[in-house]
Each structure stands twice: as C-alpha cells, then as structure tokens.
mmCIF file of C-alpha atoms and ligand atoms in Angstrom:
data_model
loop_
_atom_site.group_PDB
_atom_site.id
_atom_site.type_symbol
_atom_site.label_atom_id
_atom_site.label_comp_id
_atom_site.label_asym_id
_atom_site.label_seq_id
_atom_site.Cartn_x
_atom_site.Cartn_y
_atom_site.Cartn_z
ATOM 1 C CA MET A 1 61.704 145.719 92.304
ATOM 2 C CA MET A 2 62.261 149.464 91.934
ATOM 3 C CA ALA A 3 61.993 151.194 88.542
ATOM 4 C CA VAL A 4 65.197 153.002 87.623
ATOM 5 C CA ASP A 5 66.052 154.845 84.448
ATOM 6 C CA LEU A 6 69.437 153.233 84.004
ATOM 7 C CA ARG A 7 70.420 155.293 80.987
ATOM 8 C CA SER A 8 69.633 158.730 82.339
ATOM 9 C CA LEU A 9 72.492 159.140 84.791
ATOM 10 C CA GLU A 10 76.095 159.882 83.993
ATOM 11 C CA VAL A 11 78.815 157.648 85.345
ATOM 12 C CA PRO A 12 81.229 159.578 87.555
ATOM 13 C CA PRO A 13 84.775 159.762 86.179
ATOM 14 C CA GLU A 14 86.034 158.709 89.578
ATOM 15 C CA SER A 15 84.472 157.198 92.660
ATOM 16 C CA ALA A 16 84.515 159.146 95.896
ATOM 17 C CA GLU A 17 87.602 157.155 96.896
ATOM 18 C CA GLY A 18 89.549 158.220 93.843
ATOM 19 C CA THR A 19 89.851 154.955 91.925
ATOM 20 C CA PRO A 20 88.764 155.395 88.306
ATOM 21 C CA THR A 21 85.445 154.009 87.154
ATOM 22 C CA ARG A 22 85.484 152.458 83.688
ATOM 23 C CA VAL A 23 82.263 152.207 81.721
ATOM 24 C CA ALA A 24 81.283 148.763 80.437
ATOM 25 C CA THR A 25 78.472 147.776 78.101
ATOM 26 C CA ILE A 26 76.419 144.672 78.841
ATOM 27 C CA ARG A 27 76.679 142.309 75.853
ATOM 28 C CA ARG A 28 74.900 139.170 77.007
ATOM 29 C CA ILE A 29 72.873 138.110 80.027
ATOM 30 C CA VAL A 30 72.522 134.421 80.925
ATOM 31 C CA GLN A 31 70.050 133.213 83.535
ATOM 32 C CA GLU A 32 71.883 130.648 85.684
ATOM 33 C CA THR A 33 69.369 129.864 88.425
ATOM 34 C CA PRO A 34 65.988 131.369 89.355
ATOM 35 C CA ASP A 35 67.709 134.347 91.063
ATOM 36 C CA THR A 36 71.202 134.428 89.541
ATOM 37 C CA PHE A 37 72.337 135.879 86.230
ATOM 38 C CA THR A 38 75.683 136.151 84.451
ATOM 39 C CA TYR A 39 76.424 139.517 82.819
ATOM 40 C CA TRP A 40 79.001 139.471 80.031
ATOM 41 C CA MET A 41 80.401 142.922 79.376
ATOM 42 C CA THR A 42 83.043 144.796 77.403
ATOM 43 C CA PHE A 43 84.609 148.150 78.198
ATOM 44 C CA ARG A 44 83.327 151.097 76.166
ATOM 45 C CA ASP A 45 86.781 152.705 75.855
ATOM 46 C CA PRO A 46 89.181 150.810 73.540
ATOM 47 C CA VAL A 47 92.088 151.714 75.849
ATOM 48 C CA ASP A 48 90.303 150.001 78.759
ATOM 49 C CA ARG A 49 89.606 146.992 76.555
ATOM 50 C CA ALA A 50 93.292 146.761 75.714
ATOM 51 C CA THR A 51 94.700 147.375 79.188
ATOM 52 C CA TYR A 52 92.293 145.889 81.757
ATOM 53 C CA ARG A 53 93.712 142.781 83.487
ATOM 54 C CA PHE A 54 92.563 140.778 86.509
ATOM 55 C CA ALA A 55 93.792 137.728 88.402
ATOM 56 C CA PRO A 56 91.560 134.764 89.373
ATOM 57 C CA GLY A 57 89.624 135.464 92.562
ATOM 58 C CA GLN A 58 89.730 139.266 92.292
ATOM 59 C CA LEU A 59 86.605 141.390 92.369
ATOM 60 C CA ASN A 60 85.293 144.483 90.676
ATOM 61 C CA MET A 61 83.119 147.145 92.277
ATOM 62 C CA LEU A 62 80.144 147.357 89.901
ATOM 63 C CA TYR A 63 78.344 150.669 89.898
ATOM 64 C CA LEU A 64 74.763 150.869 88.737
ATOM 65 C CA PHE A 65 74.003 154.423 87.801
ATOM 66 C CA GLY A 66 71.721 156.060 90.332
ATOM 67 C CA VAL A 67 71.431 152.937 92.471
ATOM 68 C CA GLY A 68 74.761 152.039 94.077
ATOM 69 C CA GLU A 69 77.952 150.041 93.956
ATOM 70 C CA ILE A 70 78.613 146.401 94.936
ATOM 71 C CA PRO A 71 81.622 144.041 95.035
ATOM 72 C CA ILE A 72 81.320 141.161 92.571
ATOM 73 C CA SER A 73 83.964 138.569 91.658
ATOM 74 C CA VAL A 74 85.128 138.343 88.083
ATOM 75 C CA ALA A 75 83.909 134.973 86.799
ATOM 76 C CA SER A 76 85.532 134.707 83.390
ATOM 77 C CA ASP A 77 88.837 133.636 81.868
ATOM 78 C CA PRO A 78 91.669 135.969 83.047
ATOM 79 C CA GLU A 79 93.469 135.392 79.764
ATOM 80 C CA LEU A 80 90.535 136.874 77.827
ATOM 81 C CA PRO A 81 90.156 140.109 79.835
ATOM 82 C CA ALA A 82 88.548 142.170 77.084
ATOM 83 C CA ARG A 83 85.244 140.406 77.726
ATOM 84 C CA ILE A 84 84.507 139.876 81.406
ATOM 85 C CA ALA A 85 81.679 138.106 83.221
ATOM 86 C CA HIS A 86 80.087 138.687 86.606
ATOM 87 C CA THR A 87 77.585 136.245 88.072
ATOM 88 C CA ILE A 88 75.154 138.046 90.366
ATOM 89 C CA ARG A 89 72.533 136.702 92.753
ATOM 90 C CA SER A 90 69.653 139.032 93.678
ATOM 91 C CA THR A 91 69.746 139.650 97.391
ATOM 92 C CA GLY A 92 68.908 143.318 97.839
ATOM 93 C CA ARG A 93 68.774 146.827 96.491
ATOM 94 C CA VAL A 94 71.614 146.911 93.943
ATOM 95 C CA THR A 95 71.600 143.249 92.936
ATOM 96 C CA ASP A 96 67.815 143.429 92.345
ATOM 97 C CA ALA A 97 68.287 146.490 90.140
ATOM 98 C CA PHE A 98 70.752 144.482 88.012
ATOM 99 C CA ARG A 99 67.805 142.360 86.939
ATOM 100 C CA LEU A 100 66.396 145.359 85.062
ATOM 101 C CA LEU A 101 69.443 145.522 82.795
ATOM 102 C CA LYS A 102 69.343 144.561 79.136
ATOM 103 C CA PRO A 103 72.114 144.069 76.566
ATOM 104 C CA GLY A 104 73.325 147.536 75.541
ATOM 105 C CA ASP A 105 72.938 149.022 79.043
ATOM 106 C CA GLN A 106 76.011 150.396 80.779
ATOM 107 C CA VAL A 107 77.531 149.902 84.206
ATOM 108 C CA GLY A 108 80.529 151.401 85.988
ATOM 109 C CA VAL A 109 83.418 149.082 86.843
ATOM 110 C CA ARG A 110 86.062 149.908 89.426
ATOM 111 C CA GLY A 111 88.834 147.404 89.963
ATOM 112 C CA PRO A 112 90.127 144.822 89.999
ATOM 113 C CA PHE A 113 90.711 144.586 93.746
ATOM 114 C CA GLY A 114 91.887 142.023 96.235
ATOM 115 C CA ARG A 115 94.252 139.160 96.720
ATOM 116 C CA PRO A 116 93.815 136.428 94.113
ATOM 117 C CA TRP A 117 93.846 132.641 94.400
ATOM 118 C CA PRO A 118 97.520 131.571 94.781
ATOM 119 C CA LEU A 119 97.807 129.423 91.654
ATOM 120 C CA ARG A 120 101.530 130.062 91.512
ATOM 121 C CA GLU A 121 102.099 128.607 94.995
ATOM 122 C CA ALA A 122 100.066 125.526 94.059
ATOM 123 C CA ARG A 123 102.284 124.690 91.089
ATOM 124 C CA GLY A 124 104.130 121.397 91.109
ATOM 125 C CA GLY A 125 101.589 119.664 93.349
ATOM 126 C CA ASP A 126 97.935 118.669 93.153
ATOM 127 C CA LEU A 127 95.193 121.301 93.126
ATOM 128 C CA MET A 128 91.725 120.604 94.519
ATOM 129 C CA ILE A 129 89.027 123.216 93.907
ATOM 130 C CA VAL A 130 85.893 122.911 96.051
ATOM 131 C CA ALA A 131 82.907 125.120 95.208
ATOM 132 C CA GLY A 132 79.430 125.305 96.716
ATOM 133 C CA GLY A 133 76.539 127.202 95.108
ATOM 134 C CA LEU A 134 77.439 130.765 94.196
ATOM 135 C CA GLY A 135 80.999 130.012 95.383
ATOM 136 C CA LEU A 136 81.678 128.616 91.923
ATOM 137 C CA ALA A 137 81.640 132.187 90.533
ATOM 138 C CA PRO A 138 84.881 133.404 92.209
ATOM 139 C CA LEU A 139 86.514 130.033 91.500
ATOM 140 C CA ARG A 140 85.571 129.875 87.848
ATOM 141 C CA SER A 141 88.403 132.176 86.758
ATOM 142 C CA ALA A 142 90.867 130.011 88.743
ATOM 143 C CA ILE A 143 89.552 126.906 86.985
ATOM 144 C CA TYR A 144 90.072 128.546 83.577
ATOM 145 C CA GLN A 145 93.587 129.584 84.532
ATOM 146 C CA ALA A 146 94.520 126.169 85.956
ATOM 147 C CA ILE A 147 93.249 124.425 82.815
ATOM 148 C CA ARG A 148 95.243 126.788 80.599
ATOM 149 C CA HIS A 149 98.340 125.832 82.592
ATOM 150 C CA ARG A 150 97.347 122.216 83.212
ATOM 151 C CA GLY A 151 100.947 120.996 82.945
ATOM 152 C CA GLN A 152 101.927 122.959 86.053
ATOM 153 C CA PHE A 153 99.877 120.720 88.355
ATOM 154 C CA ARG A 154 99.998 116.990 88.955
ATOM 155 C CA ARG A 155 96.306 116.320 89.566
ATOM 156 C CA LEU A 156 93.661 118.974 88.993
ATOM 157 C CA MET A 157 90.366 118.215 90.760
ATOM 158 C CA VAL A 158 87.204 120.312 90.579
ATOM 159 C CA LEU A 159 84.410 119.486 93.030
ATOM 160 C CA VAL A 160 81.160 121.418 92.694
ATOM 161 C CA GLY A 161 78.031 121.162 94.817
ATOM 162 C CA ALA A 162 74.656 122.895 94.669
ATOM 163 C CA ARG A 163 71.331 122.555 96.471
ATOM 164 C CA GLY A 164 69.601 121.104 93.405
ATOM 165 C CA PRO A 165 70.096 120.922 89.631
ATOM 166 C CA GLU A 166 68.225 124.212 89.222
ATOM 167 C CA HIS A 167 70.724 125.903 91.570
ATOM 168 C CA MET A 168 73.848 124.693 89.749
ATOM 169 C CA LEU A 169 75.616 127.667 88.151
ATOM 170 C CA TYR A 170 76.616 127.565 84.490
ATOM 171 C CA ARG A 171 74.214 124.662 84.016
ATOM 172 C CA GLN A 172 73.781 125.385 80.303
ATOM 173 C CA GLU A 173 77.447 124.785 79.647
ATOM 174 C CA LEU A 174 78.080 122.251 82.391
ATOM 175 C CA ASP A 175 77.953 119.038 80.359
ATOM 176 C CA MET A 176 80.214 120.484 77.694
ATOM 177 C CA TRP A 177 82.490 122.020 80.331
ATOM 178 C CA ASN A 178 82.630 118.694 82.164
ATOM 179 C CA GLN A 179 83.635 116.784 79.024
ATOM 180 C CA TRP A 180 86.126 119.474 78.053
ATOM 181 C CA MET A 181 87.721 119.448 81.513
ATOM 182 C CA GLN A 182 87.998 115.655 81.522
ATOM 183 C CA PHE A 183 89.569 115.797 78.066
ATOM 184 C CA ARG A 184 92.133 118.259 79.461
ATOM 185 C CA GLY A 185 92.947 115.875 82.313
ATOM 186 C CA VAL A 186 90.799 117.558 84.942
ATOM 187 C CA GLU A 187 88.954 115.308 87.384
ATOM 188 C CA THR A 188 85.462 116.742 87.802
ATOM 189 C CA TYR A 189 82.935 115.785 90.444
ATOM 190 C CA LEU A 190 79.486 117.401 90.382
ATOM 191 C CA THR A 191 76.851 116.843 93.009
ATOM 192 C CA VAL A 192 73.535 118.255 94.218
ATOM 193 C CA ASP A 193 71.976 117.856 97.657
ATOM 194 C CA VAL A 194 68.744 116.596 96.081
ATOM 195 C CA ALA A 195 68.811 115.291 92.510
ATOM 196 C CA ASP A 196 65.982 114.907 89.993
ATOM 197 C CA ASP A 197 65.520 112.241 87.291
ATOM 198 C CA GLN A 198 67.548 114.186 84.718
ATOM 199 C CA TRP A 199 70.564 114.855 86.921
ATOM 200 C CA PRO A 200 73.373 112.598 85.610
ATOM 201 C CA TYR A 201 75.978 113.251 88.312
ATOM 202 C CA ASP A 202 76.259 112.611 92.060
ATOM 203 C CA GLU A 203 73.752 113.259 94.821
ATOM 204 C CA GLY A 204 74.741 114.462 98.301
ATOM 205 C CA VAL A 205 76.476 117.485 99.809
ATOM 206 C CA VAL A 206 79.843 118.407 98.353
ATOM 207 C CA THR A 207 81.784 116.829 101.223
ATOM 208 C CA THR A 208 80.383 113.399 100.284
ATOM 209 C CA LEU A 209 82.701 113.635 97.265
ATOM 210 C CA PHE A 210 85.843 113.806 99.425
ATOM 211 C CA PRO A 211 86.297 110.030 99.885
ATOM 212 C CA LYS A 212 85.905 109.481 96.106
ATOM 213 C CA VAL A 213 88.671 111.890 95.241
ATOM 214 C CA ARG A 214 91.342 110.091 97.280
ATOM 215 C CA VAL A 215 93.621 113.082 97.630
ATOM 216 C CA ASP A 216 97.128 113.013 98.946
ATOM 217 C CA PRO A 217 96.846 115.962 101.390
ATOM 218 C CA GLU A 218 100.579 116.403 101.724
ATOM 219 C CA TRP A 219 100.816 117.174 97.992
ATOM 220 C CA THR A 220 97.570 119.067 97.597
ATOM 221 C CA THR A 221 96.553 122.725 97.720
ATOM 222 C CA ALA A 222 92.819 123.296 98.211
ATOM 223 C CA PHE A 223 90.781 126.356 97.171
ATOM 224 C CA VAL A 224 87.375 126.489 98.881
ATOM 225 C CA CYS A 225 84.456 128.874 98.396
ATOM 226 C CA GLY A 226 80.766 128.623 99.140
ATOM 227 C CA PRO A 227 78.085 129.534 101.622
ATOM 228 C CA GLU A 228 79.141 129.677 105.252
ATOM 229 C CA ILE A 229 77.588 126.335 106.199
ATOM 230 C CA MET A 230 79.272 124.577 103.264
ATOM 231 C CA MET A 231 82.628 126.180 104.129
ATOM 232 C CA HIS A 232 82.239 125.015 107.718
ATOM 233 C CA PHE A 233 81.739 121.368 106.736
ATOM 234 C CA ALA A 234 84.226 121.432 103.852
ATOM 235 C CA LEU A 235 86.955 122.826 106.109
ATOM 236 C CA ARG A 236 86.119 120.310 108.800
ATOM 237 C CA GLY A 237 86.351 117.549 106.157
ATOM 238 C CA LEU A 238 89.760 118.780 105.038
ATOM 239 C CA ARG A 239 90.957 118.948 108.652
ATOM 240 C CA ASP A 240 89.765 115.360 109.171
ATOM 241 C CA MET A 241 91.775 114.324 106.112
ATOM 242 C CA GLU A 242 94.796 115.921 107.824
ATOM 243 C CA PHE A 243 95.265 118.583 105.208
ATOM 244 C CA PRO A 244 98.039 120.997 106.257
ATOM 245 C CA MET A 245 96.030 124.145 106.984
ATOM 246 C CA ASP A 246 98.595 126.367 105.267
ATOM 247 C CA GLN A 247 97.696 124.581 102.016
ATOM 248 C CA VAL A 248 94.002 125.449 102.250
ATOM 249 C CA TRP A 249 92.731 128.776 100.871
ATOM 250 C CA VAL A 250 89.275 130.282 101.286
ATOM 251 C CA SER A 251 87.485 133.267 99.767
ATOM 252 C CA MET A 252 85.470 135.386 102.180
ATOM 253 C CA GLU A 253 82.484 137.610 101.528
ATOM 254 C CA ARG A 254 81.823 140.612 103.695
ATOM 255 C CA ASN A 255 79.852 143.779 103.169
ATOM 256 C CA MET A 256 82.217 146.094 101.327
ATOM 257 C CA GLN A 257 82.047 149.718 100.239
ATOM 258 C CA CYS A 258 85.301 151.451 99.344
ATOM 259 C CA ALA A 259 87.400 148.383 98.364
ATOM 260 C CA ILE A 260 90.580 150.295 99.250
ATOM 261 C CA ARG A 261 91.027 149.582 102.983
ATOM 262 C CA VAL A 262 89.456 152.846 104.113
ATOM 263 C CA CYS A 263 85.810 152.567 105.101
ATOM 264 C CA GLY A 264 86.077 149.505 107.382
ATOM 265 C CA HIS A 265 82.811 147.909 106.208
ATOM 266 C CA CYS A 266 84.530 144.646 105.269
ATOM 267 C CA GLN A 267 86.715 144.375 108.354
ATOM 268 C CA PHE A 268 87.138 140.791 109.499
ATOM 269 C CA GLY A 269 88.927 140.961 112.851
ATOM 270 C CA PRO A 270 92.122 142.884 112.110
ATOM 271 C CA LYS A 271 91.890 142.132 108.377
ATOM 272 C CA PHE A 272 90.189 143.965 105.524
ATOM 273 C CA VAL A 273 88.514 141.574 103.088
ATOM 274 C CA CYS A 274 88.939 144.087 100.232
ATOM 275 C CA ALA A 275 92.705 144.401 100.531
ATOM 276 C CA ASP A 276 94.015 141.489 102.660
ATOM 277 C CA GLY A 277 91.515 139.143 100.953
ATOM 278 C CA PRO A 278 89.044 138.150 99.677
ATOM 279 C CA VAL A 279 91.287 135.073 99.401
ATOM 280 C CA PHE A 280 92.924 134.060 102.682
ATOM 281 C CA ARG A 281 95.085 131.158 103.737
ATOM 282 C CA TYR A 282 92.906 129.190 106.130
ATOM 283 C CA ASP A 283 95.380 129.219 109.009
ATOM 284 C CA GLU A 284 95.367 133.060 108.852
ATOM 285 C CA VAL A 285 91.615 133.280 109.457
ATOM 286 C CA ALA A 286 90.595 130.007 111.111
ATOM 287 C CA ASP A 287 90.130 131.633 114.540
ATOM 288 C CA LEU A 288 88.117 134.509 113.073
ATOM 289 C CA MET A 289 85.897 132.107 111.140
ATOM 290 C CA GLU A 290 85.132 130.142 114.302
ATOM 291 C CA VAL A 291 84.180 133.375 116.080
ATOM 292 C CA HIS A 292 81.977 134.469 113.173
ATOM 293 C CA GLU A 293 80.138 131.180 113.179
ATOM 294 C CA LEU A 294 79.146 131.357 116.860
HETATM 295 C C1 FAD B 1 84.710 139.847 97.801
HETATM 296 C C2 FAD B 1 83.257 139.709 97.461
HETATM 297 C C3 FAD B 1 82.897 139.037 96.302
HETATM 298 C C4 FAD B 1 81.550 138.892 95.971
HETATM 299 N N1 FAD B 1 81.223 138.237 94.820
HETATM 300 C C5 FAD B 1 79.932 138.083 94.496
HETATM 301 C C6 FAD B 1 79.590 137.430 93.279
HETATM 302 O O1 FAD B 1 80.427 137.016 92.478
HETATM 303 N N2 FAD B 1 78.264 137.300 93.010
HETATM 304 C C7 FAD B 1 77.280 137.752 93.873
HETATM 305 O O2 FAD B 1 76.091 137.596 93.570
HETATM 306 N N3 FAD B 1 77.602 138.357 95.027
HETATM 307 C C8 FAD B 1 78.892 138.538 95.359
HETATM 308 N N4 FAD B 1 79.208 139.202 96.512
HETATM 309 C C9 FAD B 1 78.113 139.627 97.406
HETATM 310 C C10 FAD B 1 77.497 140.927 96.889
HETATM 311 O O3 FAD B 1 78.473 141.952 96.925
HETATM 312 C C11 FAD B 1 76.281 141.311 97.747
HETATM 313 O O4 FAD B 1 75.269 140.370 97.519
HETATM 314 C C12 FAD B 1 75.790 142.693 97.363
HETATM 315 O O5 FAD B 1 76.722 143.669 97.784
HETATM 316 C C13 FAD B 1 74.440 142.962 98.004
HETATM 317 O O6 FAD B 1 74.072 144.293 97.660
HETATM 318 P P1 FAD B 1 72.549 144.705 97.532
HETATM 319 O O7 FAD B 1 72.483 146.201 97.439
HETATM 320 O O8 FAD B 1 71.898 143.940 96.431
HETATM 321 O O9 FAD B 1 71.940 144.193 98.882
HETATM 322 P P2 FAD B 1 71.653 145.047 100.203
HETATM 323 O O10 FAD B 1 70.315 145.647 100.037
HETATM 324 O O11 FAD B 1 72.821 145.915 100.527
HETATM 325 O O12 FAD B 1 71.666 143.864 101.252
HETATM 326 C C14 FAD B 1 70.767 142.787 101.260
HETATM 327 C C15 FAD B 1 71.101 141.902 102.446
HETATM 328 O O13 FAD B 1 72.337 141.190 102.187
HETATM 329 C C16 FAD B 1 73.302 141.508 103.208
HETATM 330 N N5 FAD B 1 74.584 141.592 102.525
HETATM 331 C C17 FAD B 1 74.982 142.534 101.649
HETATM 332 N N6 FAD B 1 76.224 142.263 101.214
HETATM 333 C C18 FAD B 1 76.590 141.108 101.806
HETATM 334 C C19 FAD B 1 77.748 140.297 101.764
HETATM 335 N N7 FAD B 1 78.796 140.612 101.031
HETATM 336 N N8 FAD B 1 77.766 139.181 102.518
HETATM 337 C C20 FAD B 1 76.740 138.842 103.275
HETATM 338 N N9 FAD B 1 75.608 139.565 103.370
HETATM 339 C C21 FAD B 1 75.538 140.674 102.651
HETATM 340 C C22 FAD B 1 72.866 142.808 103.810
HETATM 341 O O14 FAD B 1 73.348 142.952 105.125
HETATM 342 C C23 FAD B 1 71.347 142.683 103.742
HETATM 343 O O15 FAD B 1 70.859 141.884 104.786
HETATM 344 C C24 FAD B 1 80.543 139.388 96.844
HETATM 345 C C25 FAD B 1 80.901 140.065 98.004
HETATM 346 C C26 FAD B 1 82.244 140.235 98.310
HETATM 347 C C27 FAD B 1 82.630 140.984 99.531
#
C-alpha cells in the first residue's frame, strides 16, 4: 500500500469537469469484511450539511487528495443526509489508499450522481430487494427508505447473500437490523454460500431463497445488485419465475471518471452508467448484459 500524506494537499474547489467538490470529514470507520470498510462522514461546511440530499442508489465521486477520484454508492439513510456512509472494498490504487484514512481526515465529495432506485414506481405493490456481497451497499439506502415508507408497499422482502459470514456486510448490526426489519413488517432472508457453526441464518446462494419467498411476480418489483455471476443467476431465477422484465431493476458498475456523461469511461453500449444509470430497468439492458457476459 502506498504512503500518502493525506492532509498535505488542498482539495480543488471544483473538479476538472466543473461540478463542485465538497469537503467531508471522516467521523467513523467500521470494518465490515477483511477488505471492506464503511466510512461515515459529515460535510465540513455547515451549508453543505444543511443542503446536501441524495436519493437511494445514487453515487458520489470521492476524491482522495493527491491520489484520485472514484465512484462509490451512498450507503446510508437518505432521510439523514447530514451524515453519509460509503462502504468501500479495496481493489486498487484509490480504494487501497482509503485504508490509510483515520477519523478526522478529509475527502472530497462530488455528487450525488445517477438514476436512483425507482421506489416511487414500486409503490402499491410488493417490493423484493435482492443483494449479493458488496451489492448490499447501493441497496442499503433503498432499504432504509422503503422501511421509512413501509405503508406504501404490500410486502417488503429483503434477500441478502454473501460468500461466507465473514463476507456479509454490516455484520455487526445485522442481528439487530434483522429484528428491527421484522418488527417493521419486513421479511428478511439472509444466506451465505458456506456457513460456519455460529451462522444462524440460511446456507446456499441467494437464489436458493427464491422458492421460500413465494412472490407473486405480477405484483412485485425487484431491485437486484451484486457481483456479475450473482446477477446472472438471480436474473435467470426471476425470469424462470415469470417476472415481467419491466418490473426488475439492476444497478450496474462500470469504470467511471467524469460522472457527467462526458468522458465515456462508463459507456455500456449506447448508455452511460453515470447518467443513464447506475440503476437500469432490466429490459433496457438485458441484451447488453448478455453481450458483456460472453
Ligand atoms: C456506480 C458505481 C457504484 C460503485 N459503488 C461502489 C461501492 O459502493 N463500494 C465499492 O467498494 N465500490 C464501488 N464501485 C466500484 C469502485 O468505484 C471501484 O472499485 C474503484 O473505482 C476502483 O478504483 P481503484 O483506484 O481502487 O482501482 P484501480 O486501480 O483503478 O483498478 C483496480 C482494478 O479494478 C478494475 N475496476 C476499477 N473500477 C471498476 C469498476 N467500477 N468495475 C469493475 N472493475 C473495476 C480496474 O480495471 C482494475 O483491474 C462503484 C462503481 C460504480 C461505477
């Protein structure tokens, strides 16, 4: 991991693309899995604290002074926007440098960007949220929002899968979260591919939960996010259940730089993940996903 003096560099008032960069101070860092951490932060400027808003599923471009900028989903409650969370897995240059941060350090935040999860469209019917691994991070804000407006949905189902208990995000709060969600009338299903003796929930990949849930596809909107292989099988499972494909929504990850439909790094066929997504209706991208998976 490279050594960087994170305090020595000034944050630019604006990115090269002209969208303002706000400065946020890291307040708390929670280790979620061996390589994934959640960074809770607040904006330094009181005006930013009072005015910043995001919708579930949107992302921020996080700028680490002197290192670079990366797209990361906002993983906290949209109705408490003064204190935001980002859950970050170390995969390379910038994400590795995040691991050097301590409470009190500062990062640049540009955003929010992107098309959010369509909670409004899902109202009146059942909502099924399916998350795999790190895919729970961009769905977490949608779960908070749906719980806050529980009365707007008939059934609310949250299905979460991870490789093993040690790879389950938000593990420290999971039992409490699970009880709280059930108390609020949320059906929760948690599973890991390979369990250990302490794991109290299901074992098996997330799609093994589908038969237990007994959804009524005609009435249900599904939000799906996870690693490519999980998405592949989850979407196949939903197709087999005869889900109308215009009621299934997915969040896509692509390399992204400008976040304002200019640089082309996140282009996905004719679409830009930063502006047309990251959330897409499945029937809009099904062909592109098949091509990508070849
Ligand atoms: C809309 C969106 C939301 C995201 N949300 C989160 C999140 O909540 N938490 C999180 O940990 N990560 C998230 N990511 C992924 C994150 O942006 C990348 O992991 C990060 O940009 C990698 O930067 P790096 O400098 O650490 O790695 P690099 O050194 O740039 O790259 C390391 C390796 O990862 C590959 N790579 C880089 N970015 C991506 C990507 N987006 N998809 C697939 N491969 C990639 C590179 O090609 C390279 O092989 C999101 C990405 C997008 C587009």
